[in-house]
Structures are given as structure tokens and as C-alpha cells.
Coordinates of C-alpha atoms in Angstrom, one line a residue:
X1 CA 0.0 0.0 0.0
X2 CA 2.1 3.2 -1.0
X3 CA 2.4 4.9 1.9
X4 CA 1.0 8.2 0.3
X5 CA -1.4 11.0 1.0
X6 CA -2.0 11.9 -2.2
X7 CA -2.5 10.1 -5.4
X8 CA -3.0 11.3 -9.1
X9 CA -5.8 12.5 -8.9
X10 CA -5.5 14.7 -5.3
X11 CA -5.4 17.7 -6.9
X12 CA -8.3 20.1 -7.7
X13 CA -9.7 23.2 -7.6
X14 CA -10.7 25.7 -4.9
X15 CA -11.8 29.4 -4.9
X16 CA -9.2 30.5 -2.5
X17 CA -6.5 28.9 -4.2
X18 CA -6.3 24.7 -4.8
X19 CA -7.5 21.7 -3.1
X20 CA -5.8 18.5 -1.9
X21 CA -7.7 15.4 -1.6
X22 CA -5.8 13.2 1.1
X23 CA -6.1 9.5 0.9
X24 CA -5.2 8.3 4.9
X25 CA -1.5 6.0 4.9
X26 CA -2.6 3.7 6.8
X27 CA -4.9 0.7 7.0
X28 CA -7.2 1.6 9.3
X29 CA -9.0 5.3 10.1
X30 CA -7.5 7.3 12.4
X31 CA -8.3 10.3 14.8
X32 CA -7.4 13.6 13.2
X33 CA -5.1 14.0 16.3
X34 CA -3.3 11.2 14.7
X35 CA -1.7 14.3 12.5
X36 CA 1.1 15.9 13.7
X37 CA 2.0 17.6 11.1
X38 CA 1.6 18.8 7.4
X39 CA 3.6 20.8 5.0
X40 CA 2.9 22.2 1.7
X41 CA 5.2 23.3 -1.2
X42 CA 3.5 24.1 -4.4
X43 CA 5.9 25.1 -7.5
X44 CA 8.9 25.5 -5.1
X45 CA 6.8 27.7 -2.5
X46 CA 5.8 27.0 0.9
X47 CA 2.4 27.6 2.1
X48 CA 2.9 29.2 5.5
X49 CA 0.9 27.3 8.1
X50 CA -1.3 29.8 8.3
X51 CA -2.8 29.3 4.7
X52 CA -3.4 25.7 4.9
X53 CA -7.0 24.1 6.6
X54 CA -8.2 20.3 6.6
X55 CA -11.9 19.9 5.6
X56 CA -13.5 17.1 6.5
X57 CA -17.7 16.1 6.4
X58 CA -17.8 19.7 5.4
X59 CA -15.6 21.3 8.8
X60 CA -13.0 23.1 8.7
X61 CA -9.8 22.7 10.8
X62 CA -6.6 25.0 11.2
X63 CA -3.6 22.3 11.4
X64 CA -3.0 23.5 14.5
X65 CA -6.3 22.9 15.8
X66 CA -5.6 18.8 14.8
X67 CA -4.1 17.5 17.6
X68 CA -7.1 18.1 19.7
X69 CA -9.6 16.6 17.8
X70 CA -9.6 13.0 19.2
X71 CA -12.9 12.7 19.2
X72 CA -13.4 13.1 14.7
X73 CA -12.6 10.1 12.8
X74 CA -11.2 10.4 10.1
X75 CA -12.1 7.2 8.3
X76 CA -10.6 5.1 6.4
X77 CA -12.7 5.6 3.0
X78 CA -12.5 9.7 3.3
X79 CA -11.3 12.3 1.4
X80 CA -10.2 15.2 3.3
X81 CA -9.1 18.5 1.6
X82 CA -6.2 20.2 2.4
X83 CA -7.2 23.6 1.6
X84 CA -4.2 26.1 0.0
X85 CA -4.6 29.6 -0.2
X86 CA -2.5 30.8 -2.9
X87 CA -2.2 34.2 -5.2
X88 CA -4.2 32.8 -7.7
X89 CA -6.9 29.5 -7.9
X90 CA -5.2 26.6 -10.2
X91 CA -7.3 25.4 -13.3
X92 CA -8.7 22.7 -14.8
X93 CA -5.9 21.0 -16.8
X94 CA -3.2 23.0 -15.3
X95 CA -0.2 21.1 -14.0
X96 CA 1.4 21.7 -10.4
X97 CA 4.6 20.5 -8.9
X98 CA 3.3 19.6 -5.7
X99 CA 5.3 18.3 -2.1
X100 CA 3.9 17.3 1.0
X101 CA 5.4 16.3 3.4
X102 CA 3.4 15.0 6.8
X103 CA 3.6 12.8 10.0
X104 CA 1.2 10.9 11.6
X105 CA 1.0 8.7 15.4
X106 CA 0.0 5.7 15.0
X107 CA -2.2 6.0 18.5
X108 CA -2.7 2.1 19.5
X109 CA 1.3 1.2 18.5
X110 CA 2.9 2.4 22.0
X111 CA 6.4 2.0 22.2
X112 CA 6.4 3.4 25.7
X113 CA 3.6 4.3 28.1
X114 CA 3.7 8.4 29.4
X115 CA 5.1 9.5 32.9
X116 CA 3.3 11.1 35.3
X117 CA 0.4 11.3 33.8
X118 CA 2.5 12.5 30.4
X119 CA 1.7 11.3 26.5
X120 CA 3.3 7.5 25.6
X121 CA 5.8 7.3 22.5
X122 CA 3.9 5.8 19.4
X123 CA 5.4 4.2 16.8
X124 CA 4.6 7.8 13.6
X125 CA 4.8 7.4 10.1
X126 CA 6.2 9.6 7.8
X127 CA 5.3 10.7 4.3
X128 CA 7.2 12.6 2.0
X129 CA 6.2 12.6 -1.7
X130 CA 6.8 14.9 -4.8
X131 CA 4.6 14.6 -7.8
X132 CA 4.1 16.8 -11.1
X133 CA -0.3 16.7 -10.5
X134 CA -2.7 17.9 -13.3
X135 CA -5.3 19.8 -11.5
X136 CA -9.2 17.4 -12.2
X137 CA -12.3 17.2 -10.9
X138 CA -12.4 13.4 -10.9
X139 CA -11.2 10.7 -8.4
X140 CA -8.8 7.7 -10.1
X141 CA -10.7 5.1 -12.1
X142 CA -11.4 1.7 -10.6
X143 CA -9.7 -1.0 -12.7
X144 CA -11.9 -4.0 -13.4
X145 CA -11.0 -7.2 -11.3
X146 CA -10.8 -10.6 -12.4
X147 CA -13.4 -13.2 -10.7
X148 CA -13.4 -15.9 -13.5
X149 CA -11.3 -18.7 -11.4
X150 CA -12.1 -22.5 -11.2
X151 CA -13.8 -22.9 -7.7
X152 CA -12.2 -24.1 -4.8
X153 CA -12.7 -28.1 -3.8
X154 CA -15.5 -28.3 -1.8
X155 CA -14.6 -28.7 2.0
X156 CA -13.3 -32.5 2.6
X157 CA -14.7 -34.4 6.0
X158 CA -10.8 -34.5 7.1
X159 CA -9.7 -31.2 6.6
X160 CA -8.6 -30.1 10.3
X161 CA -8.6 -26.6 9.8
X162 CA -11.1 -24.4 8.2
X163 CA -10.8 -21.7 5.7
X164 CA -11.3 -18.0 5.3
X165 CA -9.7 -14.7 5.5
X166 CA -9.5 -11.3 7.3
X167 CA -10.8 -8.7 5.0
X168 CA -7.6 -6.9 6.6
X169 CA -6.2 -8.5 3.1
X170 CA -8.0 -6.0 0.9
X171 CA -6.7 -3.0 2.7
X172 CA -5.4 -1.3 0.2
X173 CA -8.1 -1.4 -2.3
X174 CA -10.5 -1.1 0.5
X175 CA -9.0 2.5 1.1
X176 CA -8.6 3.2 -2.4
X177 CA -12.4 2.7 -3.2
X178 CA -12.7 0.0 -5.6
X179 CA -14.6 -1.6 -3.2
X180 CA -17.5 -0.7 -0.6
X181 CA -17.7 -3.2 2.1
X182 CA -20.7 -4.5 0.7
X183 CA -18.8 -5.4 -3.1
X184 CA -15.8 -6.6 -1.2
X185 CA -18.1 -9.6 0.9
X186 CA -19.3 -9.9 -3.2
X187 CA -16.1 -10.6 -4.3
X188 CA -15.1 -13.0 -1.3
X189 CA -18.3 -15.2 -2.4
X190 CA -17.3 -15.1 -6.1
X191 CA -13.9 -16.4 -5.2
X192 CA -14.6 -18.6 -2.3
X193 CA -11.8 -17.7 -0.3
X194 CA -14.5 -17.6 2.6
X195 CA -16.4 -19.3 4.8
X196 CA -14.9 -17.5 7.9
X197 CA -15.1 -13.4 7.7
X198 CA -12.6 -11.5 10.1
X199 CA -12.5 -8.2 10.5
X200 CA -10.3 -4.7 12.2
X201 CA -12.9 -2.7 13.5
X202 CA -11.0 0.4 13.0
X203 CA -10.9 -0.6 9.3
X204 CA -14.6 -1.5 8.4
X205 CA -16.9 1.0 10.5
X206 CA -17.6 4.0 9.5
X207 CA -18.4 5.2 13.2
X208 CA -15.5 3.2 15.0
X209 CA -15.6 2.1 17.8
X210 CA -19.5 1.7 17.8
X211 CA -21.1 -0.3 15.5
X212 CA -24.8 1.2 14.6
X213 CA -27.9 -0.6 13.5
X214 CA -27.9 -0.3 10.1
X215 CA -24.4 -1.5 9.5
X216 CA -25.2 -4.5 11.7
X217 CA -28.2 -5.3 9.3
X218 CA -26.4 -4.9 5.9
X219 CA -23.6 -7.3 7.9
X220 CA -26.4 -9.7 8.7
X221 CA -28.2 -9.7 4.9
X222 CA -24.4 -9.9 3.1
X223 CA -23.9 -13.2 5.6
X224 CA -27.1 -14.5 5.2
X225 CA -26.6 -14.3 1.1
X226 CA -23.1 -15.9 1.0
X227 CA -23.3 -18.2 3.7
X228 CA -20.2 -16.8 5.7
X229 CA -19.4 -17.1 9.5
X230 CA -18.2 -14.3 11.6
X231 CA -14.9 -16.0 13.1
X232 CA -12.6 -12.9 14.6
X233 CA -13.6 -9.3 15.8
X234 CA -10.1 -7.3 15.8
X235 CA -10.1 -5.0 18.6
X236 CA -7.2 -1.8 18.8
X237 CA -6.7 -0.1 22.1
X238 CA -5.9 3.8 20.9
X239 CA -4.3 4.4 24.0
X240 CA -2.6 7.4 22.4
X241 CA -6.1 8.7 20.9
X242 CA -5.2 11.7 23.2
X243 CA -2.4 13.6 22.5
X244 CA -1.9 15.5 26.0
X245 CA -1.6 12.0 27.7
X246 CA -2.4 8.1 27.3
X247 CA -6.1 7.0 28.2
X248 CA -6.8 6.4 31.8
X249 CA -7.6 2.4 33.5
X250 CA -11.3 3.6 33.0
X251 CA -11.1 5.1 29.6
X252 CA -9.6 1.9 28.6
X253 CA -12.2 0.1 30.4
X254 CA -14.9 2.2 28.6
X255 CA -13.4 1.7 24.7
X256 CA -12.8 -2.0 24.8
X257 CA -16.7 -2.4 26.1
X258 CA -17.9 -0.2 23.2
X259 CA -16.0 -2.9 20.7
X260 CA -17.0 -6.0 22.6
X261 CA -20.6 -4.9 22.2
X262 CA -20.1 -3.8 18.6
X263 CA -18.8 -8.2 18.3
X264 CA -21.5 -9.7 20.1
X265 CA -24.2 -7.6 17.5
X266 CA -22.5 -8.7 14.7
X267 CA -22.4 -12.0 15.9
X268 CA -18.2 -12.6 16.4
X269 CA -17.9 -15.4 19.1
X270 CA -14.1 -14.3 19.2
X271 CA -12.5 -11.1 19.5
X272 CA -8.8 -10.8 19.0
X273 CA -6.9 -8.4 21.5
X274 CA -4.2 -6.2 21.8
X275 CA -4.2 -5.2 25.0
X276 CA -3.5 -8.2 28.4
X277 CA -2.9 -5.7 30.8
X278 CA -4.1 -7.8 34.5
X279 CA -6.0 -5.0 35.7
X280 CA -7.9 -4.5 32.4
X281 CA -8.4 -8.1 31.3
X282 CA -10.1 -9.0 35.2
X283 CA -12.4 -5.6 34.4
X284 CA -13.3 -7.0 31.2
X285 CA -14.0 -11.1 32.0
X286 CA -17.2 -10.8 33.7
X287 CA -18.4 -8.8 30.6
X288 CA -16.8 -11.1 27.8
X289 CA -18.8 -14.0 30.1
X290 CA -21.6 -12.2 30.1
X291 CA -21.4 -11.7 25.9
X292 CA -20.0 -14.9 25.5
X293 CA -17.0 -13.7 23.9
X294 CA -13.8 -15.8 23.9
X295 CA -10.4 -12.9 24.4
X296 CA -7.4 -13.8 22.2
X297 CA -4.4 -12.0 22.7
X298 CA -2.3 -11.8 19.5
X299 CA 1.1 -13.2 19.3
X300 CA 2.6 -10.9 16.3
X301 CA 5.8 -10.4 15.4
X302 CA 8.9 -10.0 16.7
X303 CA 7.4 -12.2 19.7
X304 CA 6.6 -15.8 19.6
X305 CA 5.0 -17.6 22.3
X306 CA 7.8 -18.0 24.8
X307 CA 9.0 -14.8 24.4
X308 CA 9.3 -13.2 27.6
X309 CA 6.5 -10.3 27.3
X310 CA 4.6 -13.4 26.0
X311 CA 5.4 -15.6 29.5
X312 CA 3.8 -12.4 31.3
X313 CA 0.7 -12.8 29.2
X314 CA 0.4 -16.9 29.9
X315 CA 1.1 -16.3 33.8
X316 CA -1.6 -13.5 33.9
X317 CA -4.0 -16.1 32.0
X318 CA -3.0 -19.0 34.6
X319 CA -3.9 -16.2 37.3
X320 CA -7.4 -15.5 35.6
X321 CA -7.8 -19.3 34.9
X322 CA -10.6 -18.3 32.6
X323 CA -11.4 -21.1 29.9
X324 CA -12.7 -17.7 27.6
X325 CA -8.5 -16.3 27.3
X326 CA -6.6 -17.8 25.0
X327 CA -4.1 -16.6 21.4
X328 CA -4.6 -15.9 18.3
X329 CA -1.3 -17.3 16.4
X330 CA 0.1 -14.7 14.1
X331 CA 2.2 -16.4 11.6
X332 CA 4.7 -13.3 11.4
X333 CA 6.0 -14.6 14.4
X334 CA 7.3 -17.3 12.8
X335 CA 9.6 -16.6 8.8
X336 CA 12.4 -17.6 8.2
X337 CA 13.5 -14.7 5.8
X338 CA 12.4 -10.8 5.0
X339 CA 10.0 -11.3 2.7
X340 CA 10.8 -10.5 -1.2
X341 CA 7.2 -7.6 -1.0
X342 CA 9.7 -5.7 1.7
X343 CA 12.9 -6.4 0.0
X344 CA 11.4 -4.8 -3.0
X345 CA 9.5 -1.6 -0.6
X346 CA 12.9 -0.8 0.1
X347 CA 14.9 -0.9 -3.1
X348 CA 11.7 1.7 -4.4
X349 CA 12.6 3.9 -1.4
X350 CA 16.6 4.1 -2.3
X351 CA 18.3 1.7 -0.8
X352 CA 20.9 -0.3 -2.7
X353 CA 22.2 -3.5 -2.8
X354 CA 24.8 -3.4 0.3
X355 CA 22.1 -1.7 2.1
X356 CA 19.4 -4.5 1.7
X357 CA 21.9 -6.9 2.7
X358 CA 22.9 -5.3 5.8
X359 CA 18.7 -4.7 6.6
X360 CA 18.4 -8.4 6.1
X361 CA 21.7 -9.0 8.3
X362 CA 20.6 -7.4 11.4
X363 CA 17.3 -8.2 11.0
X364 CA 18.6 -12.3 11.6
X365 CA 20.1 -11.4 14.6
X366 CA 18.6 -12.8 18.0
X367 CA 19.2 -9.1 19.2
X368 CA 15.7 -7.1 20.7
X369 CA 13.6 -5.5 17.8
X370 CA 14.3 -2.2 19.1
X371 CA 17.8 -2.8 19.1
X372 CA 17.9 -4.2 15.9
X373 CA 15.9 -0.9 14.6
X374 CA 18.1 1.3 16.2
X375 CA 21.2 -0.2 14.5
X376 CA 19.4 -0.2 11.0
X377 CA 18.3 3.9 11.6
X378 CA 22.3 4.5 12.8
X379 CA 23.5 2.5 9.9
X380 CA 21.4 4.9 7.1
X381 CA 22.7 7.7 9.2
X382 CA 26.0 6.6 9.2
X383 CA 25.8 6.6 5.3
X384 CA 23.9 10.2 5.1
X385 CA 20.6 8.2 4.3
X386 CA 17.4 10.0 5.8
X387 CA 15.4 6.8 7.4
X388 CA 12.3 9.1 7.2
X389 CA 12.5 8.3 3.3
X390 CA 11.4 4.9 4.6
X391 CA 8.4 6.1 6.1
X392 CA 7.4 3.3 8.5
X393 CA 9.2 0.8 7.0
X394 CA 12.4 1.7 9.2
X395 CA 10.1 0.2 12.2
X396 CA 7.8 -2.2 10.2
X397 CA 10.7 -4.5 8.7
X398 CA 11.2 -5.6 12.4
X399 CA 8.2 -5.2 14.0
X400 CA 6.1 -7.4 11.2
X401 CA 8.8 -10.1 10.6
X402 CA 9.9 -12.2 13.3
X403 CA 12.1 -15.8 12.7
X404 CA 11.0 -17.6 15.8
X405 CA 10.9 -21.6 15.7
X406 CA 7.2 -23.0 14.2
X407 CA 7.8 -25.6 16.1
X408 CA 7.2 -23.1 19.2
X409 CA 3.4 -22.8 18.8
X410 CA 3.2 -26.6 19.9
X411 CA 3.5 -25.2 23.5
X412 CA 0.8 -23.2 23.9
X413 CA -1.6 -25.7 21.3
X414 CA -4.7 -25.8 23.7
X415 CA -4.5 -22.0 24.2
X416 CA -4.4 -21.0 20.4
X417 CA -8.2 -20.2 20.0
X418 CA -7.8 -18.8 16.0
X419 CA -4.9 -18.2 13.0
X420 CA -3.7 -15.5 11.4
X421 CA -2.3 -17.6 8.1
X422 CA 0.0 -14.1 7.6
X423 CA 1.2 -14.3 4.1
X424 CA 3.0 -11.8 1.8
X425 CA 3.7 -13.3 -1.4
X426 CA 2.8 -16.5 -3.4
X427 CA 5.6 -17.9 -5.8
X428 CA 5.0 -19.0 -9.1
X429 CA 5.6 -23.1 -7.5
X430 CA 2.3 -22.0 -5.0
X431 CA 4.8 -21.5 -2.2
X432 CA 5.1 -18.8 0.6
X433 CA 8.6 -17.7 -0.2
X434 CA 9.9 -16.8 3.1
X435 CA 7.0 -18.6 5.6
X436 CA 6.9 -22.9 6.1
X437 CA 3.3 -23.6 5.5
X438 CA 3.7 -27.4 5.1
X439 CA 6.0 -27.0 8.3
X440 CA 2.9 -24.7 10.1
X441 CA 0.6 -27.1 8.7
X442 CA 2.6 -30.3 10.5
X443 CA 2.9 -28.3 13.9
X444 CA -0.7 -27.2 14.1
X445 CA -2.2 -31.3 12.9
X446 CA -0.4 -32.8 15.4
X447 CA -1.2 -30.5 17.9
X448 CA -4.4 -31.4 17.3
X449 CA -5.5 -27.4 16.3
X450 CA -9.3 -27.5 15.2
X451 CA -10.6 -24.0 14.1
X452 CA -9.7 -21.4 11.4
X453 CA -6.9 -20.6 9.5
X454 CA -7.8 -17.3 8.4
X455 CA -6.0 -16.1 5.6
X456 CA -4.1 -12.6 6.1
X457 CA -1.8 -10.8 3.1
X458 CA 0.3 -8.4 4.9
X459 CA 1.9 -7.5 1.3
X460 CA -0.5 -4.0 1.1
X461 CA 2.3 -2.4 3.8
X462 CA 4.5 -2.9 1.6
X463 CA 3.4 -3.5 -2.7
X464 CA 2.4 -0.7 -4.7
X465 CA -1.8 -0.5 -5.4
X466 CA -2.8 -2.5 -8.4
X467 CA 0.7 -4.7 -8.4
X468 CA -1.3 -7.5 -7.4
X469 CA -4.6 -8.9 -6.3
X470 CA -4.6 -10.2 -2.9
X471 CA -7.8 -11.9 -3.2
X472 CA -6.5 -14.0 -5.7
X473 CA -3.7 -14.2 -4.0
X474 CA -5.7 -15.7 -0.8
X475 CA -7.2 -18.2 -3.1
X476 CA -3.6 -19.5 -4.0
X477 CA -2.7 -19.4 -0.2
X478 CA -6.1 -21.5 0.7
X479 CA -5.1 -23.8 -2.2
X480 CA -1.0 -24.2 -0.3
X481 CA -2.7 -24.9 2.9
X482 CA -5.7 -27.5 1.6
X483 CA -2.5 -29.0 0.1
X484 CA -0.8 -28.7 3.1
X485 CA -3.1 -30.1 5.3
X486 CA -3.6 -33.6 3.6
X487 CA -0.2 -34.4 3.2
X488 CA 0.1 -33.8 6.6
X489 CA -2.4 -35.9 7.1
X490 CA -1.6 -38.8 4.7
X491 CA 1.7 -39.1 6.6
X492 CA 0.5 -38.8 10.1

């Protein structure tokens, strides 16, 4: 997913001077206190501060007025305009060099909590792009999408696991509006790459965190057509929603309901967590009983399940002995390479070959991910490399790729309660180039797993829009692990 505010067709017209229209970089909506800053250069001249608003459902906002609006989504299908004033309003046709150059927080990735009643650090994201823009009045074309593939094998009586996907995989399209939610559901069913439908609530509703009547009745008629099962709720904790300080024990309390709620109505019997905090979790059991809700915290990359933040999280759940907490697997825990989507992020953003190498060398070091970042950043420093021309990647290439042992998973089996089957590429032999699925597939059938594997392409953070389709890509993926599955079983 290029990690862009603008795209070709971002610039138009505006009677006080031009008119930006911002696509979010990011796959899920944020608060517009999530901005921290935005700066404008059009044909070599700054915009002062001053001259620049953010528009958004028709309200305008001074960018220094942005850091206090927690409360305004800005979601994830919007358009805001960055409003210019300039000596003159731009024309149809006319064409602009254009820069802008913005940061965002990324409010539920906390690197550390605040002090003293202080703002956390969160993990930001830069953007930085330059592009020659004809001024239009029309948003990009949607390219047409190819649904004419021989259907899946029907389910077999054997199959341990089964199938579906997190519509998480369609981010960038999602964002990019060739789909609304309910043509991407149509396009799962013409595929079958379902029956299991997961979700990020920050991605999908419009008025995250709640979840309002009538989406919960176009949810129910789009299932009820397709025949798909609700199988994961992702929950985010924007502790960092705030920019003066982190949420309180209460306000935390208070969010987390709101999204359990929003799961029960939709009919999620699982909702995937972020957040095992003791305090919170005992808070929230006697509510997640009372929905009948089972809690699964996600093991993500760079952890695995003995990895020592990981241990807390197991000897909080022995505390709570609660048969609802268990894991959600996240199979970026577990590569044993980068994978060739990043390799090729990078090379885009400037680096070269020695440069790759060396991000590929620390990153197979048993050393902490943030000391493994930090030793990537000081190496582009050391070589007059800005790692803001990265963006995120700088963080992501550790954070989302981890190279802990599949084999690990084994000891926590009867906690895992659901699968994330990440995936970021499909080689032309039908093989996940830098994860083991047979491997995964061997670990998880004798360990006697039984629920979903849902499928999750991670490749959007990374691949250009349009330079594949990850639906058909999740097809391919469901087709490795059917695969997978029955030789595992033929030799077990």
C-alpha cells in the first residue's frame, strides 16, 4: 500500500487557491489527532501554516487545531481536503509541482507508556512525496478485477482446519475505493476464499468504535446471502487517541466495552486483542462471560510464544484461569526470511544492494527489535541516508517479521483459539517464499488445532496499489494450505 497522502488525482480546484484530496497512509482510520504535522510546497513555494485548513464532512480545521480533535474520525474511505490559499486558484488541466510532506502517530502502537500522567511514544509514520499533478475534478478510475477462477474443492470431512480470511487483506483497495464493504463480501463469495469473515474494526466501520444498527443489518443480509461465518472481531486499544496523555484504566475500560458490544451484534464469538494488561483483562471477563466472547491476545511479530512479554501474558492467563482467554497465532511470528514484498519496498525507497543486505543481516540477529531498529536507523545515518524516506518501513521490517521456531506454537496448542495464516507473497511453484506452511501445517495437525486458519496478506504495507490482487492471491494461499493439510495428514 504506497504509503502516500496523495495520489493522481489529489489535486483540484478551490476558490481560494487549490485543493488536496488526502487519501489516509494507513490501514485503518485514524483520529485527526493522529496528524502531527503537514507541510505544503507548491511550484517550489511554501504555504505558510497559516494558509493551509483540513476539511472534513464539510468542517474546517486549522492544522494547529488537529491534535485536539480525538474525538473526529477520520475514516478510512475519506477524502479530506487540504485547503491552500495561494495568489491565484489553479485550473482545470493546469499542471502543479506539488510536495507534502506530513507525520502521523499511529495512536494504538505504544512504544512506551507516558510518565506522570504525560503522552506515551507511538510508533509515527512519515510521508514525503513529490509529484508533477494535473489539477481534475475526478477521483482515479477503478480497474476492473478478475473473478473468473475454477472454484475451490469443496470442503473434505478431514480437513482439520477451516478456511477464510481477514478482510484486513484487501486493505489497500478497500482504502482506495474499488470496493464498498458491501462489493468486497461480493467478491469474497465469487472467489470462495470464505467461509470464515474477520474483521479490524477500526478498518470497516464508518463510526468506530461503535457499530450502529444499520451497519449491523447490511452485515447480517451480506452473511445471510453468502453463507459466511463471523470467526474474529479485531479490537485496537488507541491508547494514544489523546495527545496531551495516554487513556486512563477507565477510559480503557470504557473503549474496549464499546467494541465488545459492537462483536456480540455482529455475531463474532471471538475477539482478537491487543491489550493483556491484568488490571484491564479481570475488568473485562465478567463482561466477555456475560457476551459470551472468547479474548485472544495476538502473538505478532517479533514475539513468539515464549518470548518473555509473552510468558507475562500466559502467567496473567494461569492467574485469571478463565477457559474464555486464550491466542490468536500470528504467523509473522514465525519466517524464516524478510519477505521479497519488503525487499522490493525498500529498493523503491533508495536503498541499494549493500544496504538491503545489511537490513536483512541485522534483522537475523537474536538481538531485541528495538535494538535491531536502532542499529538499521544508525547505519542509514551513518551513510547520510534520511530513514524518514522509509516512512514506517524503518520500524515495520522488524516489528512485522519475526524468525522464531514454528515448532514453538506446539507449547501453547490448547491456548491458540484462532490463525492468522499471515502471508506476503505466493511464488509461481504456489509457495510462501519466506514462511513454512507445510512446516505450520505439520505443527498445528499434530497438535491437534481444530478451528480457522484465516488467511491474512500483509503485502499492502509494503506493494504498490494495483501490483497484485490479494484476493486472488488468498485463493492461491487457501489452495497451499488444503495442500498442506492432507499431506500432513496422509503421513500422520
Amino acid at each position: 500500500m504506497p504509503n502516500g497522502l496523495l495520489d493522481d488525482a489529489s489535486l483540484r480546484t478551490h476558490p481560494e487557491g487549490l485543493a488536496l484530496a488526502l487519501t489516509l497512509p494507513w490501514y485503518r482510520s485514524l483520529w485527526l489527532s493522529s496528524v502531527s504535522s503537514l507541510r505544503l510546497t507548491v511550484d517550489g513555494q511554501e504555504i505558510p501554516a497559516g494558509g493551509l485548513a483540513l476539511e472534513l464532512d464539510g468542517i474546517r480545521y486549522a492544522l494547529a487545531d488537529l491534535p485536539a480533535q480525538s474525538e473526529t474520525l477520520w475514516y478510512l474511505q475519506e477524502h479530506p481536503l487540504l485547503i491552500a490559499k495561494t495568489e491565484s486558484p489553479v485550473a482545470l488541466g493546469e499542471q502543479h509541482a506539488i510536495q507534502l510532506i506530513g507525520e502521523l502517530r499511529l495512536p494504538y502502537m505504544q512504544i512506551a507508556p507516558g510518565r506522570d500522567g504525560g503522552p506515551g511514544m507511538y510508533v509515527p509514520n512519515f510521508v514525503n512525496q513529490t509529484l508533477e499533478l494535473t489539477v481534475t475534478d475526478k477521483a482515479a478510475t477503478v480497474p476492473e478485477l478478475t473473478t473468473a477462477v475454477t472454484p475451490p474443492p469443496p470442503k473434505a470431512e478431514g480437513d482439520p482446519f477451516a478456511l477464510g480470511l481477514t478482510l484486513y487483506s484487501a486493505s489497500a483497495e478497500f482504502r482506495a475505493g474499488w470496493y464498498d464493504f458491501d462489493g468486497l463480501l461480493s467478491r469474497v463469495a465469487e472467489l470462495g476464499i470464505g467461509p470464515g469473515i474477520e474483521i479490524v474494526a477500526s478498518q470497516v466501520l464508518p463510526t468506530y468504535p461503535n457499530v450502529t444498527d444499520g451497519f449491523a443489518r447490511s452485515w447480517q443480509e451480506a452473511f445471510d446471502k453468502h453463507g459466511f461465518t463471523a470467526s474474529s472481531f479485531g479490537a485496537n486499544l488507541d491508547m494514544g487517541r489523546r495527545r496531551d496523555r495516554d487513556m486512563t484504566p477507565d477510559e480503557e475500560y470504557e473503549f474496549t466495552q464499546t467494541l465488545f458490544r459492537g462483536a456480540k451484534k455482529l455475531g463474532f464469538p471471538l475477539v482478537r486483542i491487543q491489550s493483556a494488561k491484568p488490571e484491564l483483562l479481570r475488568r473485562l471477563l465478567p463482561l466477555a462471560e456475560d457476551l459470551e466472547l472468547k479474548l485472544a491476545y495476538e502473538i505478532h511479530a517479533p514475539l513468539g510464544p515464549n518470548s518473555p512479554e509473552i510468558i507475562k501474558v500466559r502467567d496473567v492467563y494461569a492467574e485469571l484461569d478463565s477457559p474464555l482467554l486464550g491466542f490468536v497465532a500470528d504467523f509473522s511470528s514465525t519466517m524464516h526470511s524478510m519477505s521479497p514484498t519488503l525487499l522490493r519496498a525498500v529498493r523503491r525507497a533508495g536503498l541499494d544492494d549493500e544496504a538491503v543486505q545489511r537490513l536483512q543481516a541485522i534483522w537475523a540477529t537474536d538481538a531485541p527489535m528495538r535494538v535491531r531498529q536502532e542499529e538499521f536507523i544508525a547505519y542509514l545515518r551513518g551513510r547520510d541516508f534520511d530513514p524518514a524516506r522509509l516512512g514506517s518501513f524503518a520500524h515495520l521490517a522488524f516489528n512485522m517479521h519475526g524468525h522464531v521456531s514454528a515448532k514453538e506454537w506446539a507449547d501453547i496448542m490448547p491456548q491458540i483459539m484462532h490463525v492468522h495464516a499471515k502471508f506476503y507473497d505466493i511464488d509461481d511453484q504456489g509457495n510462501e517464499p519466506a514462511i513454512d506452511y507445510p512446516e505450520l501445517v505439520r505443527v498445528f495437525v499434530e497438535g491437534g488445532y481444530r478451528g480457522y486458519w484465516s488467511s491474512e496478506w500483509e503485502g499492502h504495507a509494503f506493494a504498490e496499489l494495483g501490483a497484485v490482487d490479494p484476493l486472488l492471491l488468498v485463493r492461491q494461499q487457501h489452495d497451499l494450505i488444503r495442500k498442506s493439510m492432507r499431506t500432513a495428514l496422509a503421513s500422520a
